[in-house]
Amino acid sequence: MKPSAWRLALRIARRDALRAKGRSALVVAMVALPVLGVTGADVFFRSATLEPSERVVRTMGRADAHLEMPDRGASILQAPDPGDQSYRVLSPKYETKDGAAPQYTPAQQRARDTEPARLAQQLLPPGSTLVPHVEGPQTAASSTEGLLTTRTGEADLTDPVWRGLVDVVEGSAPVNDQQAAVTREFLNRSGLRIGDRTTVRGLESNPFTITAVVEYPGDLKSTEILARPGTLVGKLPNANPNMGSDSNPVDRWLVKLPAGAALDWAKVTELNGYGFLVASRTVVLDPPPRAQVPYYTELDRIRGASGTALLDRTSVVILGTVVGMALLEIVLLAGPAFAVGARRSRRQLGLLAAAGGDRANVRAVVLGGGIVLGLTGAAVGLGLGIGLVALLRTQAEEYSGARFGHFNLQPLDLLGVLLVGLVTGLLAAIVPAVQASRQDVVSALTGRDSLKPPSRKLALLGLLMLAGGAALALVGATSGFSSRTLAVLGGSLIAELGMVALTPYLVGLFGKLGRWLSLGPRLALRDSVRHRGRTAPAVAAVMAAVAGSVAVNVFLASYDEQYRREYAAAGPAGAVILNSGFGNTTEAKLLPQMRDTVERSIPGLGPRADVSHVDLKGDCQSGSYCGYIQVMPPKERRCPVFDRDSPAGPDEIKRVMNTDPRCQIHERGGSQYGDLAAGDATLLRNLYGVTDPAAVQALAAGKAVVFDPRYYKDGKVALRYTEPVAASADGSAPKPKETETEVDAVLAPSVLPAPGQIVITPDTATRLGFSTRPAGSVWLPAAAPSDGDQQKADGALAKLTDRTVLDVERGYQSKAGLVGLGLAGFAALVALGAAGIATGLAAADSQRDLTTLAAVGAEPRIRRTLSGFQCGVIAAMGTLLGVISGVVPAVALRKVQGLAAGYPGISPEELANKGAVVFPWATIGTTVVVLPLLAAGLAALLTRSRISLLRRTG
């Protein structure tokens, strides 16, 4: 066609769009919604992705570099920008075997012998200044309700070097030792305000006055208190004993270089040899070629052996399938609207053909509507997407937990989004355009329909596409055929398009049901069958909406079932569990008060079972290594690759893990007290649901109670305990001494999975040479405490501890049902809209039939009844086909997830859980039954009963 003909077609399309404002607004909204979502996501992603100059500020503020020593005596392989853990620590002490002395390089030995700050001053350019970047442990600070868990740190916020790394956003920076700054999250959670005082656990005699609110632009959700250097972290008691003696919280610094000095890549690699991790402003802004970075060389070597192609990654497969199916759904939903326009413009298009226009001209007019409305919808969605991100920028930053670098609009991205909207409009208009171009001119001018039987060839093609697409999606998902993304997405699209091609033929089959229906539904079904040209797009639109709903519900129900199967209860249903935690002396000393608090807050708890941890020796809470105890299965049931002395290499380990059933055990247990707990018969009942008198008697007699038969053999259970060892002066760790012994035991099946867990009495632990320490308590009331009682207990405990120490076992709590219900409701709304459009088209085409009925004496309510049944018939057919279409992508995506979840040693049970497919029959059945009834009822309710008599034409 000539450009002038396209201009004419676009003018006609624009005029028709302005005439039918309601229909045009509907199409524009359908196109605009996905464009709005894609635009918003693109602008958000681009704005949240930092430029190198912005990343530098987030890492080091206004300093020239950030320096850190993760492990003294090691060397570093790092990326030019080591953020997001883009580095590796290479330590000789971890590479030795059988207690041999580590072989340190001269640089590593110098780092071991020299204090880190002094070594940094020696290696950096003369005149460099080190500003300590102190990050302390987590501890507790006072709040209005009790105690609050918070991070600690120190910084002189009056120094401009910190700006960009941590910013004062409200108030004034601390200027003396009694002042501190806190993050916004600290204030929100504590209930405090600027000017209030807070005390840190262990420093109750030195309260801090809050003078400022600070924020980390890259971590808005952090809860932290910042004091001036030397006033907080160094004075704290050992709140985190797991830090160890080698973890110095001052081994990181901001570096200010003298004028004219810079840290180039050569200097960074030199510092790496001494164990320093370096983020240099010069290197980040001007990185070296990839080939000159040893970290990338090593990374490429590892990825080359086990990498996954981009289009085969599970997240990409799921995202690609969801986006592709959503676009197809929009095309199918918008199709009936263009069909309405084409049908109502039959006379106009007939006049165009009668005046000499060929089929291409007629197609161009309808396609012009797709171009006009597609571009309009894309432009509206684009503008709304950009505007919403700009309007909600602050909320978006707080939700994501990081500030944008800048509001980033990429012209090429936005142009691509516009093209998506244009293509969506064109695709939606293609089928109506082809149908309009093939209509008989005389029939179009006289208003008569040219009825044709459904094409059997098209039906056969649709059947082949449905079967082939389903097979491609399922086989591609499970066997890794070609690209999994293309296989799953392509197969799902082909299957749904095959169902669309089958629709006209299936509509004819549905028509055979009319002989068993009453007058109203029989007329509606006959009308739908006679006018397949308008019925098929309407049914396809409803099918697309229902298919999306069914796919999402099947996927969510399957995901929910996976989590339900993998859920490990912490105790019997309704059990109340108090846990003092591991390695915290404060909570252990407060345990008697905690027990009294729980019993005062929650009535009717019943007998209390006190639990003790069992340790090998020493006081594990003081931070010293006290060895550990393991419950072991009999030797013949153990996986051979877990033997410490096994000579097997990585390939042999992988082979054994994949072939030996002893290595493929799915051990899931939820006990909060570890594998070996000490207690009495009440503990057996309250924590494991064991009331067997034989087990109670055996426990009192000094035997261990075992709950998993895999660990029990011939009345014995094996215990392996490892003696504590200390590192030698050269940093090497000698091989720990392991001892294995057997303990008399009895098997007592538990009401919950408890693999590798046993219970002994404290006297038995002492007899075996072990020590015990209080760990918590368990109650098993007749009924689970109410939420109000639990909240009351939590509030009272918050005045004693900042940690969550109380738990009530309420079983698996699913949230997928509510999400699925909301999505089903949304899909029902879309399907109702599609059915409504189809009903409007059917009503327009049925005016002659209604006139005839009125002329022969039919009651006025026949119009209302007929409209309702017409809408119900279309919704029913679309719903049934949508249920079938929605199953394919849901099952394929679940199989993709199951395939991706595999790892060496995964048990058949766990693998089956990862790929489980569950059909929510209640939701599907509700959709099949309620949606057509609701569509019919609304159509009948909103249709006028009065019939306008028309003059018959032709």
Tab-separated table of N, CA and C in Angstrom, residues 814-946:
chain	number	residue	atom	x	y	z
A	814	SER	N	-0.016	-21.254	55.943
A	814	SER	CA	0.007	-20.958	54.508
A	814	SER	C	-0.545	-19.570	54.234
A	815	LYS	N	0.106	-18.868	53.305
A	815	LYS	CA	-0.386	-17.577	52.840
A	815	LYS	C	-0.771	-17.606	51.371
A	816	ALA	N	-0.530	-18.753	50.739
A	816	ALA	CA	-0.805	-18.843	49.303
A	816	ALA	C	-2.294	-18.795	49.014
A	817	GLY	N	-3.117	-19.266	49.962
A	817	GLY	CA	-4.555	-19.283	49.716
A	817	GLY	C	-5.110	-17.892	49.493
A	818	LEU	N	-4.693	-16.931	50.318
A	818	LEU	CA	-5.179	-15.564	50.176
A	818	LEU	C	-4.683	-14.939	48.883
A	819	VAL	N	-3.407	-15.171	48.557
A	819	VAL	CA	-2.861	-14.641	47.301
A	819	VAL	C	-3.582	-15.244	46.107
A	820	GLY	N	-3.776	-16.569	46.157
A	820	GLY	CA	-4.477	-17.231	45.058
A	820	GLY	C	-5.892	-16.727	44.897
A	821	LEU	N	-6.578	-16.475	46.029
A	821	LEU	CA	-7.949	-15.969	45.958
A	821	LEU	C	-7.975	-14.589	45.316
A	822	GLY	N	-7.003	-13.742	45.674
A	822	GLY	CA	-6.950	-12.413	45.075
A	822	GLY	C	-6.687	-12.468	43.578
A	823	LEU	N	-5.755	-13.340	43.170
A	823	LEU	CA	-5.463	-13.470	41.743
A	823	LEU	C	-6.647	-14.054	40.986
A	824	ALA	N	-7.335	-15.023	41.606
A	824	ALA	CA	-8.513	-15.580	40.962
A	824	ALA	C	-9.594	-14.519	40.806
A	825	GLY	N	-9.737	-13.653	41.830
A	825	GLY	CA	-10.715	-12.572	41.722
A	825	GLY	C	-10.366	-11.592	40.623
A	826	PHE	N	-9.061	-11.270	40.504
A	826	PHE	CA	-8.644	-10.364	39.435
A	826	PHE	C	-8.904	-10.987	38.070
A	827	ALA	N	-8.542	-12.273	37.924
A	827	ALA	CA	-8.780	-12.942	36.646
A	827	ALA	C	-10.273	-13.013	36.339
A	828	ALA	N	-11.095	-13.225	37.372
A	828	ALA	CA	-12.540	-13.252	37.156
A	828	ALA	C	-13.044	-11.895	36.684
A	829	LEU	N	-12.485	-10.831	37.242
A	829	LEU	CA	-12.891	-9.488	36.813
A	829	LEU	C	-12.536	-9.254	35.342
A	830	VAL	N	-11.306	-9.679	34.964
A	830	VAL	CA	-10.907	-9.535	33.565
A	830	VAL	C	-11.783	-10.388	32.659
A	831	ALA	N	-12.063	-11.616	33.099
A	831	ALA	CA	-12.912	-12.490	32.291
A	831	ALA	C	-14.318	-11.927	32.162
A	832	LEU	N	-14.837	-11.331	33.228
A	832	LEU	CA	-16.158	-10.702	33.161
A	832	LEU	C	-16.161	-9.550	32.163
A	833	GLY	N	-15.061	-8.775	32.153
A	833	GLY	CA	-14.970	-7.692	31.172
A	833	GLY	C	-14.957	-8.211	29.759
A	834	ALA	N	-14.176	-9.291	29.529
A	834	ALA	CA	-14.132	-9.883	28.190
A	834	ALA	C	-15.499	-10.430	27.788
A	835	ALA	N	-16.172	-11.093	28.731
A	835	ALA	CA	-17.501	-11.612	28.433
A	835	ALA	C	-18.489	-10.476	28.175
A	836	GLY	N	-18.316	-9.364	28.900
A	836	GLY	CA	-19.195	-8.219	28.677
A	836	GLY	C	-19.037	-7.632	27.291
A	837	ILE	N	-17.788	-7.534	26.820
A	837	ILE	CA	-17.560	-7.046	25.457
A	837	ILE	C	-18.230	-7.972	24.452
A	838	ALA	N	-18.040	-9.271	24.652
A	838	ALA	CA	-18.642	-10.239	23.736
A	838	ALA	C	-20.163	-10.153	23.765
A	839	THR	N	-20.728	-9.912	24.935
A	839	THR	CA	-22.177	-9.793	25.044
A	839	THR	C	-22.684	-8.566	24.300
A	840	GLY	N	-21.929	-7.459	24.414
A	840	GLY	CA	-22.324	-6.262	23.670
A	840	GLY	C	-22.328	-6.506	22.185
A	841	LEU	N	-21.317	-7.226	21.690
A	841	LEU	CA	-21.272	-7.562	20.272
A	841	LEU	C	-22.432	-8.481	19.890
A	842	ALA	N	-22.695	-9.476	20.742
A	842	ALA	CA	-23.796	-10.386	20.456
A	842	ALA	C	-25.135	-9.659	20.455
A	843	ALA	N	-25.313	-8.710	21.389
A	843	ALA	CA	-26.561	-7.955	21.444
A	843	ALA	C	-26.762	-7.119	20.197
A	844	ALA	N	-25.658	-6.532	19.715
A	844	ALA	CA	-25.773	-5.723	18.497
A	844	ALA	C	-26.155	-6.587	17.307
A	845	ASP	N	-25.575	-7.786	17.240
A	845	ASP	CA	-25.876	-8.670	16.113
A	845	ASP	C	-27.243	-9.342	16.241
A	846	SER	N	-27.813	-9.346	17.440
A	846	SER	CA	-29.059	-10.068	17.664
A	846	SER	C	-30.290	-9.174	17.560
A	847	GLN	N	-30.098	-7.921	17.142
A	847	GLN	CA	-31.243	-7.014	17.085
A	847	GLN	C	-32.338	-7.552	16.164
A	848	ARG	N	-31.994	-8.139	15.044
A	848	ARG	CA	-33.006	-8.645	14.121
A	848	ARG	C	-33.782	-9.808	14.741
A	849	ASP	N	-33.040	-10.698	15.458
A	849	ASP	CA	-33.722	-11.808	16.112
A	849	ASP	C	-34.675	-11.305	17.196
A	850	LEU	N	-34.217	-10.304	17.950
A	850	LEU	CA	-35.076	-9.761	18.993
A	850	LEU	C	-36.299	-9.072	18.399
A	851	THR	N	-36.097	-8.401	17.270
A	851	THR	CA	-37.241	-7.749	16.610
A	851	THR	C	-38.252	-8.798	16.167
A	852	THR	N	-37.776	-9.876	15.627
A	852	THR	CA	-38.681	-10.954	15.203
A	852	THR	C	-39.437	-11.532	16.396
A	853	LEU	N	-38.716	-11.745	17.503
A	853	LEU	CA	-39.367	-12.276	18.691
A	853	LEU	C	-40.452	-11.324	19.205
A	854	ALA	N	-40.124	-10.017	19.185
A	854	ALA	CA	-41.123	-9.045	19.639
A	854	ALA	C	-42.342	-9.049	18.727
A	855	ALA	N	-42.091	-9.216	17.419
A	855	ALA	CA	-43.201	-9.170	16.471
A	855	ALA	C	-44.150	-10.348	16.648
A	856	VAL	N	-43.646	-11.481	17.116
A	856	VAL	CA	-44.515	-12.647	17.276
A	856	VAL	C	-45.078	-12.751	18.691
A	857	GLY	N	-44.847	-11.681	19.510
A	857	GLY	CA	-45.492	-11.613	20.811
A	857	GLY	C	-44.651	-12.021	21.990
A	858	ALA	N	-43.309	-12.078	21.826
A	858	ALA	CA	-42.457	-12.432	22.961
A	858	ALA	C	-42.478	-11.330	24.016
A	859	GLU	N	-42.361	-11.699	25.283
A	859	GLU	CA	-42.376	-10.723	26.362
A	859	GLU	C	-41.086	-9.895	26.344
A	860	PRO	N	-41.131	-8.653	26.871
A	860	PRO	CA	-39.940	-7.796	26.859
A	860	PRO	C	-38.754	-8.387	27.617
A	861	ARG	N	-39.024	-9.200	28.662
A	861	ARG	CA	-37.904	-9.742	29.427
A	861	ARG	C	-37.076	-10.744	28.645
A	862	ILE	N	-37.566	-11.127	27.418
A	862	ILE	CA	-36.789	-12.091	26.641
A	862	ILE	C	-35.439	-11.523	26.252
A	863	ARG	N	-35.381	-10.179	26.049
A	863	ARG	CA	-34.086	-9.558	25.713
A	863	ARG	C	-33.112	-9.712	26.866
A	864	ARG	N	-33.595	-9.465	28.083
A	864	ARG	CA	-32.732	-9.581	29.254
A	864	ARG	C	-32.272	-11.030	29.433
A	865	THR	N	-33.213	-11.958	29.288
A	865	THR	CA	-32.872	-13.370	29.454
A	865	THR	C	-31.883	-13.828	28.391
A	866	LEU	N	-32.133	-13.431	27.142
A	866	LEU	CA	-31.252	-13.860	26.058
A	866	LEU	C	-29.847	-13.292	26.233
A	867	SER	N	-29.742	-12.022	26.622
A	867	SER	CA	-28.418	-11.423	26.834
A	867	SER	C	-27.669	-12.149	27.941
A	868	GLY	N	-28.384	-12.470	29.027
A	868	GLY	CA	-27.728	-13.186	30.112
A	868	GLY	C	-27.210	-14.536	29.678
A	869	PHE	N	-28.022	-15.286	28.935
A	869	PHE	CA	-27.574	-16.601	28.491
A	869	PHE	C	-26.452	-16.500	27.465
A	870	GLN	N	-26.515	-15.469	26.591
A	870	GLN	CA	-25.423	-15.300	25.626
A	870	GLN	C	-24.093	-15.094	26.353
A	871	CYS	N	-24.109	-14.225	27.349
A	871	CYS	CA	-22.882	-13.974	28.116
A	871	CYS	C	-22.458	-15.222	28.881
A	872	GLY	N	-23.406	-15.925	29.491
A	872	GLY	CA	-23.087	-17.126	30.253
A	872	GLY	C	-22.513	-18.224	29.386
A	873	VAL	N	-23.059	-18.393	28.171
A	873	VAL	CA	-22.557	-19.425	27.267
A	873	VAL	C	-21.109	-19.136	26.885
A	874	ILE	N	-20.835	-17.892	26.535
A	874	ILE	CA	-19.458	-17.526	26.155
A	874	ILE	C	-18.513	-17.708	27.339
A	875	ALA	N	-18.930	-17.263	28.527
A	875	ALA	CA	-18.073	-17.400	29.705
A	875	ALA	C	-17.853	-18.870	30.048
A	876	ALA	N	-18.880	-19.702	29.900
A	876	ALA	CA	-18.737	-21.124	30.222
A	876	ALA	C	-17.749	-21.804	29.281
A	877	MET	N	-17.897	-21.546	27.974
A	877	MET	CA	-16.966	-22.153	27.026
A	877	MET	C	-15.544	-21.674	27.266
A	878	GLY	N	-15.376	-20.372	27.471
A	878	GLY	CA	-14.037	-19.840	27.707
A	878	GLY	C	-13.421	-20.356	28.993
A	879	THR	N	-14.240	-20.521	30.026
A	879	THR	CA	-13.725	-21.012	31.306
A	879	THR	C	-13.227	-22.445	31.183
A	880	LEU	N	-14.006	-23.295	30.542
A	880	LEU	CA	-13.584	-24.686	30.392
A	880	LEU	C	-12.290	-24.804	29.594
A	881	LEU	N	-12.191	-24.060	28.499
A	881	LEU	CA	-10.971	-24.113	27.697
A	881	LEU	C	-9.801	-23.479	28.438
A	882	GLY	N	-10.076	-22.425	29.232
A	882	GLY	CA	-9.011	-21.773	29.985
A	882	GLY	C	-8.409	-22.665	31.043
A	883	VAL	N	-9.240	-23.505	31.657
A	883	VAL	CA	-8.715	-24.437	32.656
A	883	VAL	C	-7.694	-25.374	32.018
A	884	ILE	N	-8.010	-25.859	30.826
A	884	ILE	CA	-7.080	-26.764	30.133
A	884	ILE	C	-5.810	-26.020	29.735
A	885	SER	N	-5.952	-24.807	29.208
A	885	SER	CA	-4.787	-24.052	28.730
A	885	SER	C	-3.868	-23.638	29.872
A	886	GLY	N	-4.434	-23.329	31.038
A	886	GLY	CA	-3.605	-22.841	32.136
A	886	GLY	C	-2.753	-23.895	32.792
A	887	VAL	N	-3.073	-25.165	32.582
A	887	VAL	CA	-2.324	-26.233	33.238
A	887	VAL	C	-0.916	-26.354	32.659
A	888	VAL	N	-0.769	-26.155	31.345
A	888	VAL	CA	0.518	-26.415	30.681
A	888	VAL	C	1.645	-25.549	31.241
A	889	PRO	N	1.522	-24.194	31.246
A	889	PRO	CA	2.653	-23.412	31.764
A	889	PRO	C	2.911	-23.648	33.246
A	890	ALA	N	1.856	-23.875	34.037
A	890	ALA	CA	2.059	-24.083	35.471
A	890	ALA	C	2.856	-25.361	35.724
A	891	VAL	N	2.471	-26.449	35.078
A	891	VAL	CA	3.174	-27.717	35.270
A	891	VAL	C	4.608	-27.610	34.750
A	892	ALA	N	4.790	-26.951	33.601
A	892	ALA	CA	6.140	-26.817	33.033
A	892	ALA	C	7.053	-26.033	33.962
A	893	LEU	N	6.553	-24.932	34.523
A	893	LEU	CA	7.391	-24.125	35.412
A	893	LEU	C	7.720	-24.875	36.700
A	894	ARG	N	6.790	-25.661	37.207
A	894	ARG	CA	7.099	-26.446	38.400
A	894	ARG	C	8.164	-27.496	38.095
A	895	LYS	N	8.108	-28.082	36.897
A	895	LYS	CA	9.134	-29.054	36.527
A	895	LYS	C	10.490	-28.370	36.373
A	896	VAL	N	10.486	-27.145	35.856
A	896	VAL	CA	11.738	-26.388	35.772
A	896	VAL	C	12.324	-26.178	37.161
A	897	GLN	N	11.484	-25.800	38.106
A	897	GLN	CA	11.966	-25.596	39.472
A	897	GLN	C	12.480	-26.901	40.076
A	898	GLY	N	11.772	-27.997	39.830
A	898	GLY	CA	12.223	-29.269	40.366
A	898	GLY	C	13.559	-29.689	39.800
A	899	LEU	N	13.758	-29.449	38.492
A	899	LEU	CA	15.026	-29.804	37.861
A	899	LEU	C	16.162	-28.947	38.391
A	900	ALA	N	15.882	-27.646	38.613
A	900	ALA	CA	16.931	-26.741	39.075
A	900	ALA	C	17.294	-26.980	40.536
A	901	ALA	N	16.392	-27.603	41.295
A	901	ALA	CA	16.631	-27.790	42.726
A	901	ALA	C	17.540	-28.966	43.029
A	902	GLY	N	17.866	-29.769	42.024
A	902	GLY	CA	18.682	-30.943	42.277
A	902	GLY	C	20.110	-30.589	42.661
A	903	TYR	N	20.697	-31.403	43.503
A	903	TYR	CA	22.094	-31.242	43.899
A	903	TYR	C	22.620	-32.628	44.271
A	904	PRO	N	23.932	-32.821	44.274
A	904	PRO	CA	24.466	-34.137	44.624
A	904	PRO	C	24.025	-34.556	46.018
A	905	GLY	N	23.397	-35.724	46.112
A	905	GLY	CA	22.954	-36.227	47.397
A	905	GLY	C	21.520	-35.898	47.740
A	906	ILE	N	20.789	-35.244	46.854
A	906	ILE	CA	19.395	-34.935	47.153
A	906	ILE	C	18.597	-36.234	47.218
A	907	SER	N	17.733	-36.326	48.192
A	907	SER	CA	16.953	-37.549	48.361
A	907	SER	C	15.788	-37.570	47.382
A	908	PRO	N	15.309	-38.763	47.008
A	908	PRO	CA	14.134	-38.828	46.121
A	908	PRO	C	12.924	-38.109	46.699
A	909	GLU	N	12.758	-38.160	48.022
A	909	GLU	CA	11.635	-37.472	48.655
A	909	GLU	C	11.737	-35.970	48.472
A	910	GLU	N	12.923	-35.413	48.720
A	910	GLU	CA	13.089	-33.971	48.586
A	910	GLU	C	12.962	-33.538	47.135
A	911	LEU	N	13.506	-34.340	46.198
A	911	LEU	CA	13.397	-34.002	44.787
A	911	LEU	C	11.936	-33.998	44.345
A	912	ALA	N	11.168	-34.969	44.829
A	912	ALA	CA	9.742	-34.994	44.504
A	912	ALA	C	9.020	-33.792	45.083
A	913	ASN	N	9.416	-33.367	46.280
A	913	ASN	CA	8.788	-32.188	46.887
A	913	ASN	C	9.069	-30.927	46.088
A	914	LYS	N	10.316	-30.798	45.574
A	914	LYS	CA	10.686	-29.585	44.846
A	914	LYS	C	9.876	-29.425	43.570
A	915	GLY	N	9.498	-30.534	42.937
A	915	GLY	CA	8.755	-30.446	41.685
A	915	GLY	C	7.311	-30.883	41.809
A	916	ALA	N	6.778	-30.894	43.027
A	916	ALA	CA	5.403	-31.356	43.236
A	916	ALA	C	4.409	-30.460	42.496
A	917	VAL	N	3.411	-31.074	41.903
A	917	VAL	CA	2.345	-30.354	41.208
A	917	VAL	C	1.027	-30.703	41.890
A	918	VAL	N	0.323	-29.685	42.346
A	918	VAL	CA	-0.949	-29.869	43.045
A	918	VAL	C	-1.996	-29.007	42.347
A	919	PHE	N	-3.142	-29.584	42.117
A	919	PHE	CA	-4.238	-28.853	41.479
A	919	PHE	C	-5.239	-28.410	42.549
A	920	PRO	N	-5.449	-27.099	42.688
A	920	PRO	CA	-6.427	-26.609	43.667
A	920	PRO	C	-7.846	-26.790	43.138
A	921	TRP	N	-8.360	-28.008	43.288
A	921	TRP	CA	-9.648	-28.333	42.663
A	921	TRP	C	-10.774	-27.451	43.166
A	922	ALA	N	-10.727	-27.061	44.421
A	922	ALA	CA	-11.801	-26.208	44.945
A	922	ALA	C	-11.822	-24.864	44.227
A	923	THR	N	-10.638	-24.259	44.046
A	923	THR	CA	-10.568	-22.962	43.365
A	923	THR	C	-10.946	-23.106	41.899
A	924	ILE	N	-10.430	-24.153	41.244
A	924	ILE	CA	-10.748	-24.363	39.830
A	924	ILE	C	-12.249	-24.615	39.666
A	925	GLY	N	-12.802	-25.469	40.523
A	925	GLY	CA	-14.232	-25.743	40.434
A	925	GLY	C	-15.073	-24.506	40.652
A	926	THR	N	-14.654	-23.668	41.617
A	926	THR	CA	-15.380	-22.415	41.856
A	926	THR	C	-15.337	-21.519	40.636
A	927	THR	N	-14.171	-21.453	39.990
A	927	THR	CA	-14.050	-20.632	38.788
A	927	THR	C	-14.952	-21.152	37.680
A	928	VAL	N	-14.965	-22.473	37.483
A	928	VAL	CA	-15.760	-23.065	36.404
A	928	VAL	C	-17.257	-22.841	36.619
A	929	VAL	N	-17.688	-22.898	37.858
A	929	VAL	CA	-19.126	-22.799	38.136
A	929	VAL	C	-19.565	-21.347	38.332
A	930	VAL	N	-18.824	-20.617	39.156
A	930	VAL	CA	-19.280	-19.283	39.562
A	930	VAL	C	-19.101	-18.260	38.450
A	931	LEU	N	-17.979	-18.317	37.710
A	931	LEU	CA	-17.718	-17.282	36.709
A	931	LEU	C	-18.810	-17.217	35.641
A	932	PRO	N	-19.228	-18.316	35.006
A	932	PRO	CA	-20.316	-18.215	34.023
A	932	PRO	C	-21.629	-17.734	34.647
A	933	LEU	N	-21.951	-18.211	35.853
A	933	LEU	CA	-23.183	-17.762	36.497
A	933	LEU	C	-23.139	-16.274	36.808
A	934	LEU	N	-21.986	-15.811	37.276
A	934	LEU	CA	-21.851	-14.391	37.591
A	934	LEU	C	-21.922	-13.554	36.323
A	935	ALA	N	-21.258	-14.024	35.250
A	935	ALA	CA	-21.301	-13.294	33.986
A	935	ALA	C	-22.726	-13.212	33.455
A	936	ALA	N	-23.455	-14.332	33.502
A	936	ALA	CA	-24.838	-14.345	33.015
A	936	ALA	C	-25.722	-13.443	33.865
A	937	GLY	N	-25.555	-13.503	35.185
A	937	GLY	CA	-26.378	-12.681	36.061
A	937	GLY	C	-26.149	-11.198	35.856
A	938	LEU	N	-24.880	-10.790	35.748
A	938	LEU	CA	-24.590	-9.370	35.540
A	938	LEU	C	-25.097	-8.901	34.183
A	939	ALA	N	-24.927	-9.728	33.154
A	939	ALA	CA	-25.401	-9.332	31.826
A	939	ALA	C	-26.919	-9.167	31.828
A	940	ALA	N	-27.628	-10.093	32.470
A	940	ALA	CA	-29.087	-9.986	32.529
A	940	ALA	C	-29.521	-8.782	33.347
A	941	LEU	N	-28.786	-8.493	34.392
A	941	LEU	CA	-29.155	-7.378	35.265
A	941	LEU	C	-28.917	-6.021	34.603
A	942	LEU	N	-27.848	-5.927	33.802
A	942	LEU	CA	-27.467	-4.636	33.218
A	942	LEU	C	-28.046	-4.411	31.826
A	943	THR	N	-28.828	-5.344	31.305
A	943	THR	CA	-29.422	-5.204	29.965
A	943	THR	C	-30.848	-4.673	30.089
A	944	ARG	N	-31.179	-3.701	29.225
A	944	ARG	CA	-32.532	-3.146	29.233
A	944	ARG	C	-33.527	-4.156	28.652
A	945	SER	N	-34.741	-4.156	29.233
A	945	SER	CA	-35.768	-5.095	28.762
A	945	SER	C	-36.491	-4.584	27.538
A	946	ARG	N	-36.544	-3.277	27.357
A	946	ARG	CA	-37.312	-2.726	26.252
A	946	ARG	C	-36.659	-3.061	24.915
